[in-house]
XYZ file of C-alpha atoms in Angstrom:
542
model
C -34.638 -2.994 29.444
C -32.099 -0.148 29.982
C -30.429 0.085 33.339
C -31.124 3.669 35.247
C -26.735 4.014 35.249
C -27.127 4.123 31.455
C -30.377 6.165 30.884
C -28.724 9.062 33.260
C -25.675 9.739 31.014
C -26.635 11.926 28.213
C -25.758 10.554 24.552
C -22.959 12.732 24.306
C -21.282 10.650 27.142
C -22.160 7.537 25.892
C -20.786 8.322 22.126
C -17.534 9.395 24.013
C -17.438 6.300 25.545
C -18.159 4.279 23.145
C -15.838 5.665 20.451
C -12.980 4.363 22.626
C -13.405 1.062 20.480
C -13.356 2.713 17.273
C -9.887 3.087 15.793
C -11.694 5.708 13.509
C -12.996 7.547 16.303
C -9.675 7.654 17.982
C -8.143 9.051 15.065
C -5.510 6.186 14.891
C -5.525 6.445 11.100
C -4.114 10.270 11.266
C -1.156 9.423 13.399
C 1.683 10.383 11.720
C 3.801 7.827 12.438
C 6.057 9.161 9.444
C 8.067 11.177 11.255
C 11.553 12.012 10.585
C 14.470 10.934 11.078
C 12.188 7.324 10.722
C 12.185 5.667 14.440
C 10.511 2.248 15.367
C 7.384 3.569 17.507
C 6.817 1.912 20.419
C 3.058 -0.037 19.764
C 0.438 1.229 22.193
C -0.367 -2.598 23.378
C 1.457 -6.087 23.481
C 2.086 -7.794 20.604
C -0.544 -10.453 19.205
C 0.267 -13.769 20.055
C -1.020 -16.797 17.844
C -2.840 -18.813 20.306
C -4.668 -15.377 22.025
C -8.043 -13.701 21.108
C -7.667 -10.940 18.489
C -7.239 -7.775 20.379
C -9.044 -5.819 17.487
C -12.334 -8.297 18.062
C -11.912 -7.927 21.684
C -12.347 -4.668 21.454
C -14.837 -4.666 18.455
C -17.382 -6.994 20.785
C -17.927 -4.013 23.350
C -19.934 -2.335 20.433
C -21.521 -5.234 19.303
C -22.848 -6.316 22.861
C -23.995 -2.424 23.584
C -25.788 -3.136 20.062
C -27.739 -5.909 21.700
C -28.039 -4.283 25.337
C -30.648 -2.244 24.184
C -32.525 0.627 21.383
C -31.085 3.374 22.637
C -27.593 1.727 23.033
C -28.066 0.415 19.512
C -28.776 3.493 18.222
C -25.155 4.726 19.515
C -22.890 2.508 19.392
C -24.238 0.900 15.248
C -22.927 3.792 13.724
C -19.694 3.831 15.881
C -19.425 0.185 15.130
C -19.634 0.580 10.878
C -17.492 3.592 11.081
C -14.775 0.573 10.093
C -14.206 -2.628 8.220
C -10.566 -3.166 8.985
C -10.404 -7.195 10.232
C -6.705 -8.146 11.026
C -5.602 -4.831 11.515
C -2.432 -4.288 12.626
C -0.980 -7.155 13.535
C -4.143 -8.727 15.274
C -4.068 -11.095 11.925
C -1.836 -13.077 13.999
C -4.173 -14.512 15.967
C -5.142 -18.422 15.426
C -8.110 -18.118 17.122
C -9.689 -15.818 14.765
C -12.589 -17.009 12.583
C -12.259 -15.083 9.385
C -15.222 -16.940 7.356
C -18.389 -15.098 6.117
C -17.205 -11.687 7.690
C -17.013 -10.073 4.533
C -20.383 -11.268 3.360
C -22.338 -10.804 6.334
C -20.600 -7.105 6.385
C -21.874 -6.590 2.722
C -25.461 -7.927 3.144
C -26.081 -5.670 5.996
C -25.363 -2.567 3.914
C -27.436 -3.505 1.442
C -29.898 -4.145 3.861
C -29.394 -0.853 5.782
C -28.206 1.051 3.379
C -28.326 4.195 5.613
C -25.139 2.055 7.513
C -23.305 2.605 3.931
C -22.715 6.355 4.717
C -21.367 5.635 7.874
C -18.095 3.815 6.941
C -15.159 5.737 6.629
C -12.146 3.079 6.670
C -12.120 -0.016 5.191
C -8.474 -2.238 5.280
C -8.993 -5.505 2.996
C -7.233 -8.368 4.360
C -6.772 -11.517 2.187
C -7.519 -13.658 5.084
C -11.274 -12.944 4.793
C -11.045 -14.660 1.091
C -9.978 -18.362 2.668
C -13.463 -20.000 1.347
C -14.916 -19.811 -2.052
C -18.767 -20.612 -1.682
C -21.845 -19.245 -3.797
C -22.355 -17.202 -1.045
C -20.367 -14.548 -2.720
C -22.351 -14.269 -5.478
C -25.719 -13.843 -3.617
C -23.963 -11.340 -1.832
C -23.190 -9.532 -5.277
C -26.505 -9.843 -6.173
C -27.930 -8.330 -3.420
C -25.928 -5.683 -3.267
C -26.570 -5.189 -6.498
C -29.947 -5.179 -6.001
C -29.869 -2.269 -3.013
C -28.160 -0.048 -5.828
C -30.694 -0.556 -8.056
C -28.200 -2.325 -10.584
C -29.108 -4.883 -12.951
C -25.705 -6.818 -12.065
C -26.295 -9.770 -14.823
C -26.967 -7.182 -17.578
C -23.782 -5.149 -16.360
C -21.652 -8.229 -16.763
C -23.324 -9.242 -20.086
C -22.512 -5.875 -21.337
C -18.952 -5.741 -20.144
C -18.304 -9.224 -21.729
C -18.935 -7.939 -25.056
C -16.047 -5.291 -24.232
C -13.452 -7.140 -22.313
C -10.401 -5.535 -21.986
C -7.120 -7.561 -22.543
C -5.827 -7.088 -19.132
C -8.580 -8.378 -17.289
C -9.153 -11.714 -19.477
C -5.467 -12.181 -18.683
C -5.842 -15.250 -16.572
C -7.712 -16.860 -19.027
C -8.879 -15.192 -21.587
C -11.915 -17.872 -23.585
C -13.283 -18.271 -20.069
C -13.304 -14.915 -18.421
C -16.155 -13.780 -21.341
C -18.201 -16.905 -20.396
C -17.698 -16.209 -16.557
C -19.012 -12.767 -16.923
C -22.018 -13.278 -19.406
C -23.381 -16.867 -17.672
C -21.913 -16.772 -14.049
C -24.781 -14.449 -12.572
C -27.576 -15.389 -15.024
C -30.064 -17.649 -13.257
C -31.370 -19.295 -15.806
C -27.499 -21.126 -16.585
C -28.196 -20.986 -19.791
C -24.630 -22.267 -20.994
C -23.489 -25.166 -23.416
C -22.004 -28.032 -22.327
C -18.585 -26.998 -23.307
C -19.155 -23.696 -21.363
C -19.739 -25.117 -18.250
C -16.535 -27.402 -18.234
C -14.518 -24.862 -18.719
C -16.295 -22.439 -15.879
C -15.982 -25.252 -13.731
C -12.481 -25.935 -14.189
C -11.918 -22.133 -13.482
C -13.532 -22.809 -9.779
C -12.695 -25.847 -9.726
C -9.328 -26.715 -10.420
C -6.031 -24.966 -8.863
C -4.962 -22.090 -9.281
C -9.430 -21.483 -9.712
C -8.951 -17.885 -11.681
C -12.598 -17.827 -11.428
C -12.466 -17.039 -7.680
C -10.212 -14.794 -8.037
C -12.415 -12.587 -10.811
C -15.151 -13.123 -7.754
C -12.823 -11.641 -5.259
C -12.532 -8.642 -7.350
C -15.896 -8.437 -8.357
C -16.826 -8.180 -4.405
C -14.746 -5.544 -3.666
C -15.731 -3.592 -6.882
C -19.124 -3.718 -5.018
C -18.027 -3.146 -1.354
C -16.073 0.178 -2.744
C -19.099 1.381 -4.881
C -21.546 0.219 -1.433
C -19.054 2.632 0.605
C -19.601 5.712 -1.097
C -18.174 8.162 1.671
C -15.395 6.007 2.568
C -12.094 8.663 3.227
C -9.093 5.454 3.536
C -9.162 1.965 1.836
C -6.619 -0.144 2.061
C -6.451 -3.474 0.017
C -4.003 -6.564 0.892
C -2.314 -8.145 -1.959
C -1.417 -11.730 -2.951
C -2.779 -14.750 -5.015
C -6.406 -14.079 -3.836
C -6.618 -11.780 -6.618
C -6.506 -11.718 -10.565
C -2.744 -11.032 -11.960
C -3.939 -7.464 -12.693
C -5.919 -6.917 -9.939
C -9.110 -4.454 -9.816
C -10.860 -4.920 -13.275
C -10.935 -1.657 -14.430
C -14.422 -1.560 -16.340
C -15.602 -2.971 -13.168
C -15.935 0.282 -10.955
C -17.398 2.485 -13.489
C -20.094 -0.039 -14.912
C -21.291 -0.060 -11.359
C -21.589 4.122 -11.443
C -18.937 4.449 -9.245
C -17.538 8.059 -10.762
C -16.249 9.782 -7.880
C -14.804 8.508 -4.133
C -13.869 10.890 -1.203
C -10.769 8.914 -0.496
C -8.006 10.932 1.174
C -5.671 7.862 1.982
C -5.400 4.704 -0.524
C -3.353 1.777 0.299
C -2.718 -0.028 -2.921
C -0.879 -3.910 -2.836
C -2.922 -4.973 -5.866
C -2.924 -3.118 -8.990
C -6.063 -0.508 -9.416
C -5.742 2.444 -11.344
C -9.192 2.928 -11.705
C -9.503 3.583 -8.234
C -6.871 6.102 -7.987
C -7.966 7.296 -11.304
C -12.156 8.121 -8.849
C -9.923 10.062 -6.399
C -9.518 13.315 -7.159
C -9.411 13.937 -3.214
C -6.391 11.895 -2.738
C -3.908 13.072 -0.231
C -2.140 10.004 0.017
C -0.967 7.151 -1.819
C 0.747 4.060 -0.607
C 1.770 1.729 -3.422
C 3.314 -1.801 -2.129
C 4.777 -4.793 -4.736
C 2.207 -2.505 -7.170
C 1.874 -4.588 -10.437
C -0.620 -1.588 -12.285
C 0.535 -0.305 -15.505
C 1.245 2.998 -14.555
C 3.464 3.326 -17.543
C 0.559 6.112 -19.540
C -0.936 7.726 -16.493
C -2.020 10.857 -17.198
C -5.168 11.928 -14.962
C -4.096 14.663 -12.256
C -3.637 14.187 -8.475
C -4.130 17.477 -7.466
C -4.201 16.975 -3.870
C -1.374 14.203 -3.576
C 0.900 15.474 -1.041
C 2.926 11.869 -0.216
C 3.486 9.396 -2.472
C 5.198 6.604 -1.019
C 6.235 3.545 -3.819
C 7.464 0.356 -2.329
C 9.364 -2.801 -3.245
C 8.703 -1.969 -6.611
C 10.315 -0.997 -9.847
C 9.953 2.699 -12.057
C 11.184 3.792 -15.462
C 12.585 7.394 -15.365
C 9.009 7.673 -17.957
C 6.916 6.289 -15.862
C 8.259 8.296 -12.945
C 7.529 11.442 -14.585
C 4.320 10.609 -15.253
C 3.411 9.976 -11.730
C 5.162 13.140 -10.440
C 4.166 15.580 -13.294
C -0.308 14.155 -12.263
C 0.974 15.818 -8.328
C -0.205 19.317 -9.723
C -0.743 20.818 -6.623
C 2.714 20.321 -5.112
C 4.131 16.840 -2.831
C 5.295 17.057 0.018
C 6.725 13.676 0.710
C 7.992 11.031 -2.050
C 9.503 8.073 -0.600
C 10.908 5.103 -2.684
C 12.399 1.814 -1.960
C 13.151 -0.698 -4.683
C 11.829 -3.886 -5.489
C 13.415 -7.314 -4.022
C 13.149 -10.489 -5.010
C 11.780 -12.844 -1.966
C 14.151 -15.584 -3.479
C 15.470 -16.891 -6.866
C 13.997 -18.919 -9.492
C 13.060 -22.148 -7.839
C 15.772 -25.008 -8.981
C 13.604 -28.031 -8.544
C 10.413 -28.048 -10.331
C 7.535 -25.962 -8.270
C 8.056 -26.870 -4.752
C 9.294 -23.554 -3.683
C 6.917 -21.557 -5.836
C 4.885 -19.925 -2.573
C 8.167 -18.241 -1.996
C 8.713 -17.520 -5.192
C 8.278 -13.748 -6.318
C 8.902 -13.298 -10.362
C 10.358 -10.057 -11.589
C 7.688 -8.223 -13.096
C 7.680 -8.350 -16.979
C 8.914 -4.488 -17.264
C 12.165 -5.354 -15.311
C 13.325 -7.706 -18.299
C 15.368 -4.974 -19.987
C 16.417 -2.753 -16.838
C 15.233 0.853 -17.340
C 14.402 2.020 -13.711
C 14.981 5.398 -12.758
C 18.394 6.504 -11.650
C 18.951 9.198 -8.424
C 19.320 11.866 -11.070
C 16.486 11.538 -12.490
C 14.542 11.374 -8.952
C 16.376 14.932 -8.413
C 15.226 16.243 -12.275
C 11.836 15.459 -12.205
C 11.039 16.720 -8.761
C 12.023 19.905 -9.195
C 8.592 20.683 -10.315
C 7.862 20.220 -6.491
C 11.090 22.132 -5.275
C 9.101 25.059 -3.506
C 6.328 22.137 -1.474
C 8.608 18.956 -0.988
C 10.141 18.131 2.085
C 10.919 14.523 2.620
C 12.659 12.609 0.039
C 13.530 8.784 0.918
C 15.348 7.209 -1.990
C 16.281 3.516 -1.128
C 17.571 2.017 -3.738
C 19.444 -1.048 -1.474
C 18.471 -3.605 -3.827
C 19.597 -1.773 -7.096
C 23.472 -0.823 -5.717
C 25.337 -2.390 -8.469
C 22.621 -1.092 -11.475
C 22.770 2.483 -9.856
C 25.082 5.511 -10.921
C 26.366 7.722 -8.876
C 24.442 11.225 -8.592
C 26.683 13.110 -11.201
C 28.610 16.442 -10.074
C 26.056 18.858 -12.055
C 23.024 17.566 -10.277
C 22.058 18.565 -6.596
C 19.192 19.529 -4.574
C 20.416 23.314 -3.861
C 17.543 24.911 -5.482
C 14.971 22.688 -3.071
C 14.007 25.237 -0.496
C 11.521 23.164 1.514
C 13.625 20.265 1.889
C 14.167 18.972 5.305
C 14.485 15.611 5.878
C 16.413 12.989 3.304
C 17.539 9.528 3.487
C 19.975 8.495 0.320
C 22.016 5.160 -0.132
C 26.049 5.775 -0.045
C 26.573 4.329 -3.555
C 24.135 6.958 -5.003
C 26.703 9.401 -3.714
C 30.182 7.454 -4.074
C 29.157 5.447 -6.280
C 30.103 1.373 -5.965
C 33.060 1.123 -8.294
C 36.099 0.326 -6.214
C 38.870 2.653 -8.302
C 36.119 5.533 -8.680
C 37.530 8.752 -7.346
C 36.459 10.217 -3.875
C 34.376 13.016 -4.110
C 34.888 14.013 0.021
C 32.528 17.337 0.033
C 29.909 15.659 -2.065
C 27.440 16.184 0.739
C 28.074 19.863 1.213
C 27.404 20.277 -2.456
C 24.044 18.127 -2.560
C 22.531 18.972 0.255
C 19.386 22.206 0.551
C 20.371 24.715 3.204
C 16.770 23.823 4.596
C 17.941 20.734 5.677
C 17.097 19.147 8.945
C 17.843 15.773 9.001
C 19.720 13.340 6.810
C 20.216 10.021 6.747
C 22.741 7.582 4.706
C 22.436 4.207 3.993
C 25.937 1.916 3.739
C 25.628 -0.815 1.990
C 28.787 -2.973 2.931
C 31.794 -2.725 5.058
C 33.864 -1.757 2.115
C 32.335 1.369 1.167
C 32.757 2.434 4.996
C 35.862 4.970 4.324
C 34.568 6.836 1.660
C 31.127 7.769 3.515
C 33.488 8.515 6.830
C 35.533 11.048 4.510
C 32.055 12.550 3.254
C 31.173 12.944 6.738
C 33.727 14.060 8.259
C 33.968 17.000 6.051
C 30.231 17.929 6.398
C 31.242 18.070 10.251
C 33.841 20.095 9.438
C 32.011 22.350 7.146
C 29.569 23.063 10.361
C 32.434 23.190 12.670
C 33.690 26.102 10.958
C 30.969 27.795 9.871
C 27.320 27.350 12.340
C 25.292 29.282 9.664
C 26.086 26.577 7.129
C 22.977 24.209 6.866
C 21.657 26.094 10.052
C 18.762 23.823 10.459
C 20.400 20.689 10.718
C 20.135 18.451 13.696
C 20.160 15.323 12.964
C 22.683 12.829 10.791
C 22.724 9.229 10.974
C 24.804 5.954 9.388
C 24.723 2.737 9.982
C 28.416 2.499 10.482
C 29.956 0.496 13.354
C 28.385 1.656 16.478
C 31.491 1.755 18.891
C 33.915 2.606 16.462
C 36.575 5.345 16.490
C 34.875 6.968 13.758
C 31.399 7.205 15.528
C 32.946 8.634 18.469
C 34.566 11.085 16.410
C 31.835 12.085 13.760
C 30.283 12.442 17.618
C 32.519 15.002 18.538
C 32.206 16.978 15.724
C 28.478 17.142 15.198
C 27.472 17.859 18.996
C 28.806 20.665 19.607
C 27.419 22.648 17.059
C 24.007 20.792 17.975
C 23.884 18.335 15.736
C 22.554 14.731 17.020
C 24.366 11.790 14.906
C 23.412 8.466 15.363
C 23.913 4.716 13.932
C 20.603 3.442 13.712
C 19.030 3.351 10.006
C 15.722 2.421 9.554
C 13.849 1.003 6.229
C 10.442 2.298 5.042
C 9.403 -0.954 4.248
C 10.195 -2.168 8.016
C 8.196 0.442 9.945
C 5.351 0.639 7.601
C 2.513 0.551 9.272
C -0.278 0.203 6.642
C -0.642 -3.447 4.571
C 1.028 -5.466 7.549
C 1.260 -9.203 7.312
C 1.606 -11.335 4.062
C 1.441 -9.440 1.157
C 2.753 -10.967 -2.456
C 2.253 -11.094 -5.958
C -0.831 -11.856 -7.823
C 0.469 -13.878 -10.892
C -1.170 -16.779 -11.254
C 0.122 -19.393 -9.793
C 0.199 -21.713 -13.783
C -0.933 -21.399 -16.921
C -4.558 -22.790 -17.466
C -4.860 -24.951 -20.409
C -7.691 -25.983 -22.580
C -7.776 -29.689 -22.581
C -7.983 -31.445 -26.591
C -11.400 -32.436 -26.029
C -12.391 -28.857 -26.020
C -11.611 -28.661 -29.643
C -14.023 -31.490 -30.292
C -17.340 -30.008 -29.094
């Protein structure tokens, strides 16, 4: 029975009210927390402790009790509460007290069971977390999703298995055939050497089978979510090596998604590949073959690649598919979490390989960053080129390449060995700033890599200072320089004194992209399997 307090406030009030729960609805996704010179924002709310309540499903159980209060609060607050699947948002993953089993399912079998909900979601964030069991409830859930889309999901499989791709069989290639033509048939119909091997792959560690599951599920969550505008999917071992399956999207009639933001930390080109709408594109620890892309972006506008690795050809590609101009590429370049382990496998959680295209080195130098973007010199302007973790493999931006003819530019943050370069006897270029740098720039900001290098980016600034000293009309936009160089040095309080005056702001404080990041928070990590799975000799026998 509805109180008289609630049946007084039109539904306009009430959806206003309600939508203060909804991340979605507050337009906390749109934030542009991107903004430049990069700054750690202050968060809106306390940090998440371990042994407190999530704050996210604090807030989320204010819509779910209005659900249950009554109809007509139901019938406000249910499509407010499914604008969003985003458990362990933010940093409420954090909290110990947070039961993460069945969520996923439950979420899935009530789409398919009101599948006029499926319209209604608009951001979905995938965190591994929710993958902690492995039960055959996932693959009723398939089923039944299956089912709501009027798919035949045993005949898809069966169909794809006679087509596997080598990429996806990777884990284990004479199983991954058997998984996909037997797992979803009812009647089991498998030989007896068949079903030892699929039940090794649950079964036994690292259980690849789960992992093709995973994928499977959110193959069917994205294709259940047809009008879903940002997705954002946590990597680590949850997942197959190479990630999304890419014959599993479009066998499901999945052909075209209304994404405008994609978070990527598994690899997925097919779901890139059904976003024509894409605006942006956030690729973290990314282990897709994006080495032959050729299908257009032609709404990118940022591209932002982290901890990762590029050839110069692979680069290309990706810029040359942004045919309708970026606005924003930011790079930073792929580190290892720690070295090979030394004894046996007892370190391997910590353990992040190289990925197989860094064996012979042939990433991208600054150069050809500033070649291939000049296709977007008239749209781009932020450029954030961190390549910290590739100093001594880098060359130094030669004297014939510069970013002169980039007219939109405003905002860049460079490393100090792409413009000094890190050999000790290599000869100081001092205006090497003045002759890089747009007119249109704004802000810029240089990352020193070691105490060494310190002089030769204090001469480079110093005569940028000096160059605006002299003459105001000379990069008459910018305001803002930054270094990390010692904060109460002589040279800071110098550099200082040059750069206010002609209003100029110049700071100490350098921030990573990586760092302040907010999308794909928490744990995120490889996918490689964790070992080799191995056929035992009695398989031969049979």
């Amino acid at each position: 029975m509805e109180t008289s307090s609630t049946t007084r406030l039109p539904n306009e009030i009430l959806f206003n009210i309600l939508s203060h729960f909804c991340l979605h609805c507050q337009d906390h996704y749109n934030q542009d927390w991107d903004e430049r010179p990069l700054r750690a924002i202050k968060p809106c709310r306390e940090e998440q402790q371990p042994n407190a309540k999530s704050w996210y499903s604090i807030e989320r159980n204010t819509l779910f009790a209005a659900c249950l209060a009554s109809k007509g609060l139901r019938d406000i607050a249910q499509p407010i509460l499914y604008h969003e699947f985003v458990l362990g948002y933010g940093d409420s993953w954090k909290s110990d007290l947070y039961d993460w089993g069945g969520r996923l399912i439950s979420f899935m079998q009530t789409l398919a069971r009101r599948p006029e909900l499926c319209r209604q979601v608009k951001v979905v964030y995938i965190n591994t977390r929710l993958f902690t069991s492995n039960d055959e409830g996932k693959r009723a859930t398939l089923l039944e999703a299956a089912r709501a889309l009027k798919i035949d999901l045993p005949a898809v499989w069966k169909q794809r298995a006679s087509n596997i791709l080598a990429s996806e069989a990777e884990d284990w290639p004479e199983v991954y055939s058997i998984f996909l033509s037997t797992y979803l048939d009812e009647s089991r119909d498998w030989t007896e050497k068949q079903e030892r091997r699929l039940r090794r792959a649950m079964d036994q560690s690292p259980a690849p089978a789960w992992r093709w599951l995973n994928s499977e599920l959110m193959a069917m969550l994205i294709a259940q979510t047809h009008a879903v505008q940002y997705f954002s999917i946590q990597g680590n071992r949850t997942w197959p090596t190479n990630g999304l399956p890419e014959s599993s999207l479009r066998s499901l009639g999945v052909v075209n998604l209304p994404l405008k933001t994609l978070d990527l930390g598994i690899a997925a080109n097919s779901l890139i590949e059904l976003a024509p709408t894409l605006r942006t594109l956030n690729l973290h620890d990314y282990s897709g073959d994006l080495s032959a892309w050729d299908t257009e972006l032609p709404n990118l506008k940022t591209l932002r690649i982290t901890n990762d690795y590029l050839s110069a050809n692979t680069l290309r590609r990706l810029l040359d598919a942004c045919t309708g101009g970026l606005v924003a590429f930011e790079f930073e370049a792929y580190k290892r979490v720690a070295e090979s382990p030394r004894c046996g496998f007892e370190d391997y959680e910590n353990y992040t390989p190289a990925p197989p295209h860094m064996l012979r080195d042939s990433h991208f130098q600054p150069s050809d960053v500033i070649k291939i973007l000049q296709k977007h010199k008239n749209t781009l302007r932020i450029l954030h080129l961190d390549l910290t973790n590739r100093e001594y493999r880098t060359k130094k931006i030669p004297l014939d390449v510069n970013l002169k003819d980039f007219s939109t530019l405003q905002h860049v943050f460079i490393n100090a060995f792409q413009l000094l370069g890190s050999e000790e006897n290599i000869e100081i270029e001092h205006e090497v700033l003045i002759r890089l740098l747009p007119r249109s720039i704004v802000s810029l900001v240089i990352h020193r890599e070691n105490f060494r290098r310190r002089c030769r980016v204090k001469e480079a600034l110093f005569a940028l200072a000096d160059s605006k000293s002299r003459s105001p009309d000379h990069f008459p936009f910018l305001k803002h320089v930054a270094c990390n160089l010692r904060k109460r040095s002589t040279t800071v309080s110098s550099l200082r004194s040059l750069f206010e005056p002609v209003g100029v702001e110049f700071c100490t404080r350098v921030e990573s992209l990586n760092k302040l990041k907010p999308y794909l928070s928490g744990h995120n990590g490889s996918s490689s399997l964790g070992f080799p799975v191995f056929d035992d000799s009695s398989d031969a026998e049979l």
